[in-house]
Coordinates of C-alpha atoms in Angstrom, one line a residue:
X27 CA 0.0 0.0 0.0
X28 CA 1.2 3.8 -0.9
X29 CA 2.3 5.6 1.9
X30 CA 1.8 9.4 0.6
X31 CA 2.0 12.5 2.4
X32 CA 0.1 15.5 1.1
X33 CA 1.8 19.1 2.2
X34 CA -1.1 21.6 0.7
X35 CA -4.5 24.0 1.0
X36 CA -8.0 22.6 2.5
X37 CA -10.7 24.8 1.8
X38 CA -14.8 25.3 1.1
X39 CA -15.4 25.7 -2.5
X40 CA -18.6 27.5 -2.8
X41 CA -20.0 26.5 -6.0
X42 CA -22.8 28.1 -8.8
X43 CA -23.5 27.2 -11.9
X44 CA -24.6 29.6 -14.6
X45 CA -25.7 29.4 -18.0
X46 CA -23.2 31.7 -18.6
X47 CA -20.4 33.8 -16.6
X48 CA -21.0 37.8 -16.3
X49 CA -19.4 40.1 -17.5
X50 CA -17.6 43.3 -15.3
X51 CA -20.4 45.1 -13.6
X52 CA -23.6 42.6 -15.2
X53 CA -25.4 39.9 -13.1
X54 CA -26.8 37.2 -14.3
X55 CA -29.3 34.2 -12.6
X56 CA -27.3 31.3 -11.3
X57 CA -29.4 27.7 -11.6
X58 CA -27.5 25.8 -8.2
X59 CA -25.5 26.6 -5.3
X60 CA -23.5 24.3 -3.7
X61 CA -20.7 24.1 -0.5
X62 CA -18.6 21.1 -0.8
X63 CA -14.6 20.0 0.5
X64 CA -11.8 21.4 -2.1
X65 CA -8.5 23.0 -1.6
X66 CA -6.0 21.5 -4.4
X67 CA -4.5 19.7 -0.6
X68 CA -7.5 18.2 0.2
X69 CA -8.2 17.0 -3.4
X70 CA -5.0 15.4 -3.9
X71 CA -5.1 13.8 -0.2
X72 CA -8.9 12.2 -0.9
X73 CA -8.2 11.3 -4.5
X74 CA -5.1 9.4 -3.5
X75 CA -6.8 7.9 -0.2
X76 CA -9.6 6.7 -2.8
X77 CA -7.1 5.2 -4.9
X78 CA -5.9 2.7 -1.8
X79 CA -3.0 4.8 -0.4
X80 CA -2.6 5.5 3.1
X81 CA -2.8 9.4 3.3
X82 CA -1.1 12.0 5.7
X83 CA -2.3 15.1 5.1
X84 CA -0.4 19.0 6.3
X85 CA -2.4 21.6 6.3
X86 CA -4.5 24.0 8.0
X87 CA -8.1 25.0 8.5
X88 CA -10.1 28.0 10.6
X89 CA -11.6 27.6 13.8
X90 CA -15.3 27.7 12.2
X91 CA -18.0 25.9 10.7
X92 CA -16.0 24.9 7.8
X93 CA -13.0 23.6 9.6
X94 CA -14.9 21.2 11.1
X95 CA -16.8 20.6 8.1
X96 CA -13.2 20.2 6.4
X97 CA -11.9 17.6 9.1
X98 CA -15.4 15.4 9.0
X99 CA -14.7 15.1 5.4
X100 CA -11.4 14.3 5.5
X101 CA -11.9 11.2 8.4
X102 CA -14.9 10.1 5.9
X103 CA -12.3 9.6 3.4
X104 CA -9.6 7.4 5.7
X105 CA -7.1 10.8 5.5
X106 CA -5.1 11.0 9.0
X107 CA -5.7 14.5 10.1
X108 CA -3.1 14.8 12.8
X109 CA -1.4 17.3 11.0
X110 CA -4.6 19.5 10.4
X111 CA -5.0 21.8 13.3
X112 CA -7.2 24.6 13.4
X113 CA -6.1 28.6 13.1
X114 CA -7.9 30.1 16.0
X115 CA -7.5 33.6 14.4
X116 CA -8.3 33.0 10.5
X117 CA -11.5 31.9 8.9
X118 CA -10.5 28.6 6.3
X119 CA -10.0 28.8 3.3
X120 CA -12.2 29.0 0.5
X121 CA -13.0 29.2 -3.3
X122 CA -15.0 30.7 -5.3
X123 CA -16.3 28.8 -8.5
X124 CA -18.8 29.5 -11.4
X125 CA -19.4 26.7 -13.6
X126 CA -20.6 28.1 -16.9
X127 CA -19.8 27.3 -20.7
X128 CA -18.4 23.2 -19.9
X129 CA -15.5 24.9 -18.0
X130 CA -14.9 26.7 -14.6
X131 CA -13.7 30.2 -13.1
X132 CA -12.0 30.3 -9.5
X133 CA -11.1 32.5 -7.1
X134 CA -9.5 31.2 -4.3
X135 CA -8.9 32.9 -0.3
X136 CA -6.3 31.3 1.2
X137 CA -7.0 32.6 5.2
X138 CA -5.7 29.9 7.4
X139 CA -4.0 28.6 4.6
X140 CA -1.2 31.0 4.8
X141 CA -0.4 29.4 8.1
X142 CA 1.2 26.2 6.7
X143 CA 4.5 27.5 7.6
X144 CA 8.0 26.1 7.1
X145 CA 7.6 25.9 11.3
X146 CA 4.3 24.2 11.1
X147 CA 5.8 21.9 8.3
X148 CA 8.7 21.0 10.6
X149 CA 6.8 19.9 13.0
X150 CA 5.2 16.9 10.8
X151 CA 8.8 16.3 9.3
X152 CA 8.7 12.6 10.4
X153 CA 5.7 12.1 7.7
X154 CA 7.7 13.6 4.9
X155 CA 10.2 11.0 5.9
X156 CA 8.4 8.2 6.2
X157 CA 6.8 8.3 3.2
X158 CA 6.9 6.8 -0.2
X159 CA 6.2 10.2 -2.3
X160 CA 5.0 13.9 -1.2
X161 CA 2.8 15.7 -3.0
X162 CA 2.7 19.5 -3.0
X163 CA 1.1 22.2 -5.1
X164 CA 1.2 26.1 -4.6
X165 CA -2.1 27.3 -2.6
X166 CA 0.1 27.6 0.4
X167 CA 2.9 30.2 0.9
X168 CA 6.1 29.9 -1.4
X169 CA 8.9 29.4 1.5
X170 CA 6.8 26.5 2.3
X171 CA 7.2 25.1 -0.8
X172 CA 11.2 25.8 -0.8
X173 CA 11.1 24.2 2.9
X174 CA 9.5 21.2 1.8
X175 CA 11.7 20.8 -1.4
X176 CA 14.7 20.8 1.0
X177 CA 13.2 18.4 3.3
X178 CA 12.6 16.1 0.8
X179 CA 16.0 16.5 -0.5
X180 CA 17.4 15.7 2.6
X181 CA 15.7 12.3 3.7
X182 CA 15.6 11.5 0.0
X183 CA 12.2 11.3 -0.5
X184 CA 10.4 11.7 -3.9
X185 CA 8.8 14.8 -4.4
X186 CA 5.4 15.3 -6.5
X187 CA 5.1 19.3 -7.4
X188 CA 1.6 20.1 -8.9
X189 CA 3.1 24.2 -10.0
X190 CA -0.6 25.1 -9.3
X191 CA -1.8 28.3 -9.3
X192 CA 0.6 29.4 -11.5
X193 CA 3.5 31.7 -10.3
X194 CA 7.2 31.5 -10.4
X195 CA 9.5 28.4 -8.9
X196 CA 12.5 28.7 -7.4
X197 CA 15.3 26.5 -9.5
X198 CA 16.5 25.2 -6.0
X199 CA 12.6 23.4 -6.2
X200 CA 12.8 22.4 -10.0
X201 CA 16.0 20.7 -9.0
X202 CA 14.8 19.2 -5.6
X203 CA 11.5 17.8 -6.8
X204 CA 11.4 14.4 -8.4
X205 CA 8.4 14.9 -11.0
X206 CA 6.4 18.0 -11.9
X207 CA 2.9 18.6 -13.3
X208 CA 2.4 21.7 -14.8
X209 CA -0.4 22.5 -17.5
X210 CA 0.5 24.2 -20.7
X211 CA 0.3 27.6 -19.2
X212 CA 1.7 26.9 -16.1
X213 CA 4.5 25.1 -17.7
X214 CA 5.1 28.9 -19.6
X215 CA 5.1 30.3 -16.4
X216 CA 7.8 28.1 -15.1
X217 CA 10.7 27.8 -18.1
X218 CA 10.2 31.1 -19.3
X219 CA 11.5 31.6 -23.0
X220 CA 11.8 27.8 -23.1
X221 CA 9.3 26.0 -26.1
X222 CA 7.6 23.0 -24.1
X223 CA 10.3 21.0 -26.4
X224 CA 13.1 22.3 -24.9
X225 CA 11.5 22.1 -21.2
X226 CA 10.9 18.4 -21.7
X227 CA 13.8 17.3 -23.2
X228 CA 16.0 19.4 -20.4
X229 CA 13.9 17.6 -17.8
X230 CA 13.4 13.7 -18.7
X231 CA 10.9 11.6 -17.0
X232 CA 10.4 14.4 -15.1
X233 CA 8.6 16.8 -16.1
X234 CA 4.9 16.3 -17.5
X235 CA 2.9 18.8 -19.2
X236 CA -0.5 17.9 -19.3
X237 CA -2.8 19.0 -21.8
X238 CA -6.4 18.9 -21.1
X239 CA -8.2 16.4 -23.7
X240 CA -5.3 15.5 -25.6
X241 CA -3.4 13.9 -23.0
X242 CA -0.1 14.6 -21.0
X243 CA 3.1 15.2 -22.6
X244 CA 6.9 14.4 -21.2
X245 CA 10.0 13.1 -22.7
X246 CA 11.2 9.6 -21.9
X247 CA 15.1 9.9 -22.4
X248 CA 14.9 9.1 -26.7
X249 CA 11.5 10.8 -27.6
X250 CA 8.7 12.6 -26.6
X251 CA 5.5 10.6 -25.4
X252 CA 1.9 12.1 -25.8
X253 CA -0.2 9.7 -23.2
X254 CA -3.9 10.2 -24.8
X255 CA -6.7 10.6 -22.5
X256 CA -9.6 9.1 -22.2
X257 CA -12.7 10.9 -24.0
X258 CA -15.7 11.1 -21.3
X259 CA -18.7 13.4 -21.4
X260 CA -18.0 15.9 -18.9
X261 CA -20.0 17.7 -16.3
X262 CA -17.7 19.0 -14.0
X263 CA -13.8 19.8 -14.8
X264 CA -13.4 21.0 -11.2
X265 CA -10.6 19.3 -9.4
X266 CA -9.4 16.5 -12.3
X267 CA -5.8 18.0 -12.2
X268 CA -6.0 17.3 -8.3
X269 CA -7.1 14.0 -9.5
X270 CA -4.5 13.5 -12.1
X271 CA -2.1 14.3 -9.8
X272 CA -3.3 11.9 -6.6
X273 CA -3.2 9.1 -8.9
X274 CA 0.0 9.9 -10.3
X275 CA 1.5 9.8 -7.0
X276 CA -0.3 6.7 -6.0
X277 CA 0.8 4.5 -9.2
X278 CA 4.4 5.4 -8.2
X279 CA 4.7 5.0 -5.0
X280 CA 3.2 1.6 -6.1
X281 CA 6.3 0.7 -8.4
X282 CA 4.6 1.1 -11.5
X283 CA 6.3 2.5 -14.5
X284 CA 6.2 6.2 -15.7
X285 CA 3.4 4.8 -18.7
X286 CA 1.7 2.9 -16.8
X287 CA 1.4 5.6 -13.5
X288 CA 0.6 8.3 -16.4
X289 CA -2.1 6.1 -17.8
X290 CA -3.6 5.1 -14.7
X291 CA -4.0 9.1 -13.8
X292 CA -5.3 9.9 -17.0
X293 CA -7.7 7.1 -16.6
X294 CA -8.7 8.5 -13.3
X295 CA -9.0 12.1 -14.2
X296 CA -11.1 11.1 -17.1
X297 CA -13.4 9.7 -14.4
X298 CA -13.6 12.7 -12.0
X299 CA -15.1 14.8 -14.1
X300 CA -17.9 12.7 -14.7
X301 CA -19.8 13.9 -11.7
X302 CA -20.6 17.3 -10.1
X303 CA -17.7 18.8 -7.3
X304 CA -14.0 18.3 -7.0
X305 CA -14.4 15.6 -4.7
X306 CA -17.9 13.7 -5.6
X307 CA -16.4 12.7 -9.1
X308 CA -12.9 11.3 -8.0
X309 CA -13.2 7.4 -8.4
X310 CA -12.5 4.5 -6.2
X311 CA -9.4 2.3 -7.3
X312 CA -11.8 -0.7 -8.7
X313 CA -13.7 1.9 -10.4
X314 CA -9.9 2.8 -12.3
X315 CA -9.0 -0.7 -12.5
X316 CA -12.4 -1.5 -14.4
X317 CA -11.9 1.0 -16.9
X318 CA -8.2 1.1 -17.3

C-alpha cells in the first residue's frame, strides 16, 4: 500500500452554476449553489486515499463551521488528520467557483492557509520521511514550498510538485523535486522563453505537461511521449488536475512505471469529471481498474 504524504490547502469551495459567466459590472441568474470540501491539498489527499494509499495530510483550517466541516470530510475519506490543526485567528480557506460554458472560473482565499508555515511543516517532518512520495502544489505560501523541497532532499524522499496556481518556482525546487505537473500555461510560467520541447527534453521523466483532452506530454530519455486521455462526457472539470495528480502519485509510490502511472492518472482524471464537485467525481481504485 502507498504511503503518501500531502503538504497543501484545504478549503470550502462554494460552487454556482450559470448558464453563462458575467461580465464586469452585469449579473446574471445562477441555476445551483453548492458548498462542498476542495483546496487543491485536500483534493490530492482524498483522490489518493480513494485510490488505496494510506494518506497524511499538512495543512490548516479556521476555527469555524467549515474547519470542522473540512476535518469530518477528511476522516470520511480514511485521510489522518493529525497534521490538520485549526487557526484560531483566520477563517478557512475557501474558493469561489462559477461553472458556466463546460468549463470553470475560481477565485480562491487562502486565510488559514497561509499558516502552513515552514515551522508548522517542521513539525510533521517525520511524515515527509516516512513516506513513499509527497505531493505538494502552490495554494500555500512559497517558502513552504522551498522548505518542503529541502526536506525532501534531505531524507531522499520523492517529491510530487503540482506548479498550481501558477506563479514562479525557485530552480533550488525544480532541481529538488522528483516529478512536476504543470499544465501548458503553467508550464510557460515556469521555463520562461523555453518552447515546451526544450523544457521536456532538459527535464526527462520528469517533467509532465499535461494538456487537457489530448493527454499529457513528457519526454522519456529518446523521444517525446503524448499519453492520450480518455474521452468522457463531462459535467464538471473542477478538481481533475487534483485528480490527475493523486493518482499519479499513487501509481508510483506503487512501483509502476512512468506509462503505466501516467495512464492510470489519466484514466482516473477522465473519471472525475464525470460527476458534479472536486471531490464527488474522484473514483474509487476498482472503479480505475475496471476502466483502465
Amino acid at each position: 500500500m502507498a504511503n503518501i504524504c500531502v503538504i497543501g490547502s484545504s478549503s470550502m469551495d462554494l460552487v454556482v452554476t450559470s448558464s453563462r459567466r458575467p461580465g464586469a459590472g452585469e449579473t446574471v441568474l445562477g441555476q445551483s449553489f453548492k458548498t462542498v470540501p476542495g483546496g487543491k491539498g485536500a483534493n490530492q489527499a482524498v483522490a489518493a486515499a480513494r485510490l488505496g494509499a494510506e494518506v497524511v495530510m499538512i495543512g490548516r483550517v479556521g476555527d469555524d463551521t467549515f474547519g470542522t466541516d473540512i476535518l469530518e470530510n477528511f476522516k470520511a475519506n480514511r485521510v489522518n488528520t493529525s497534521n490538520v490543526k485549526p487557526v484560531t485567528h483566520s477563517e478557512s480557506g475557501t474558493a469561489h467557483i462559477i461553472l458556466a460554458e463546460g468549463d470553470n472560473s475560481i477565485v480562491v482565499v487562502e486565510a488559514a492557509n497561509r499558516e502552513v508555515t515552514p515551522a508548522y511543516v517542521d513539525e510533521a517532518a517525520e511524515a515527509i520521511r516516512n513516506a513513499d512520495i509527497v505531493l505538494i502544489q502552490q495554494e500555500i505560501p512559497e517558502e513552504t514550498v522551498v522548505h518542503v523541497s529541502q526536506l525532501c532532499a534531505k531524507y531522499q524522499t520523492p517529491l510530487l510538485l503540482n506548479p498550481a496556481p501558477a506563479r514562479e518556482v525557485p530552480q533550488e525546487v525544480i532541481d529538488n523535486a522528483s516529478y512536476i505537473t504543470p499544465n501548458e500555461h503553467e508550464a510557460e510560467i515556469l521555463f520562461k522563453g523555453m518552447k515546451p520541447a526544450e523544457a521536456l527534453r532538459q527535464y526527462p521523466n520528469k517533467l509532465f505537461i499535461t494538456e487537457g483532452s489530448k493527454g499529457v506530454r513528457y519526454f522519456d530519455g529518446n523521444e517525446e511521449v503524448l499519453v492520450p486521455t480518455y474521452k468522457v462526457q463531462a459535467v464538471d472539470t473542477t478538481g481533475a488536475g487534483d485528480t490527475f495528480n493523486a493518482a499519479f502519485a499513487v501509481a508510483l509510490a506503487e512501483g509502476k512505471s512512468i506509462q503505466e502511472s501516467v495512464r492510470f492518472a489519466n484514466r482516473a482524471a477522465s473519471l472525475s469529471v464525470t460527476k458534479f464537485g472536486a471531490q464527488g467525481g474522484m473514483p474509487a481504485r476498482d472503479e480505475v481498474e475496471a476502466n483502465l
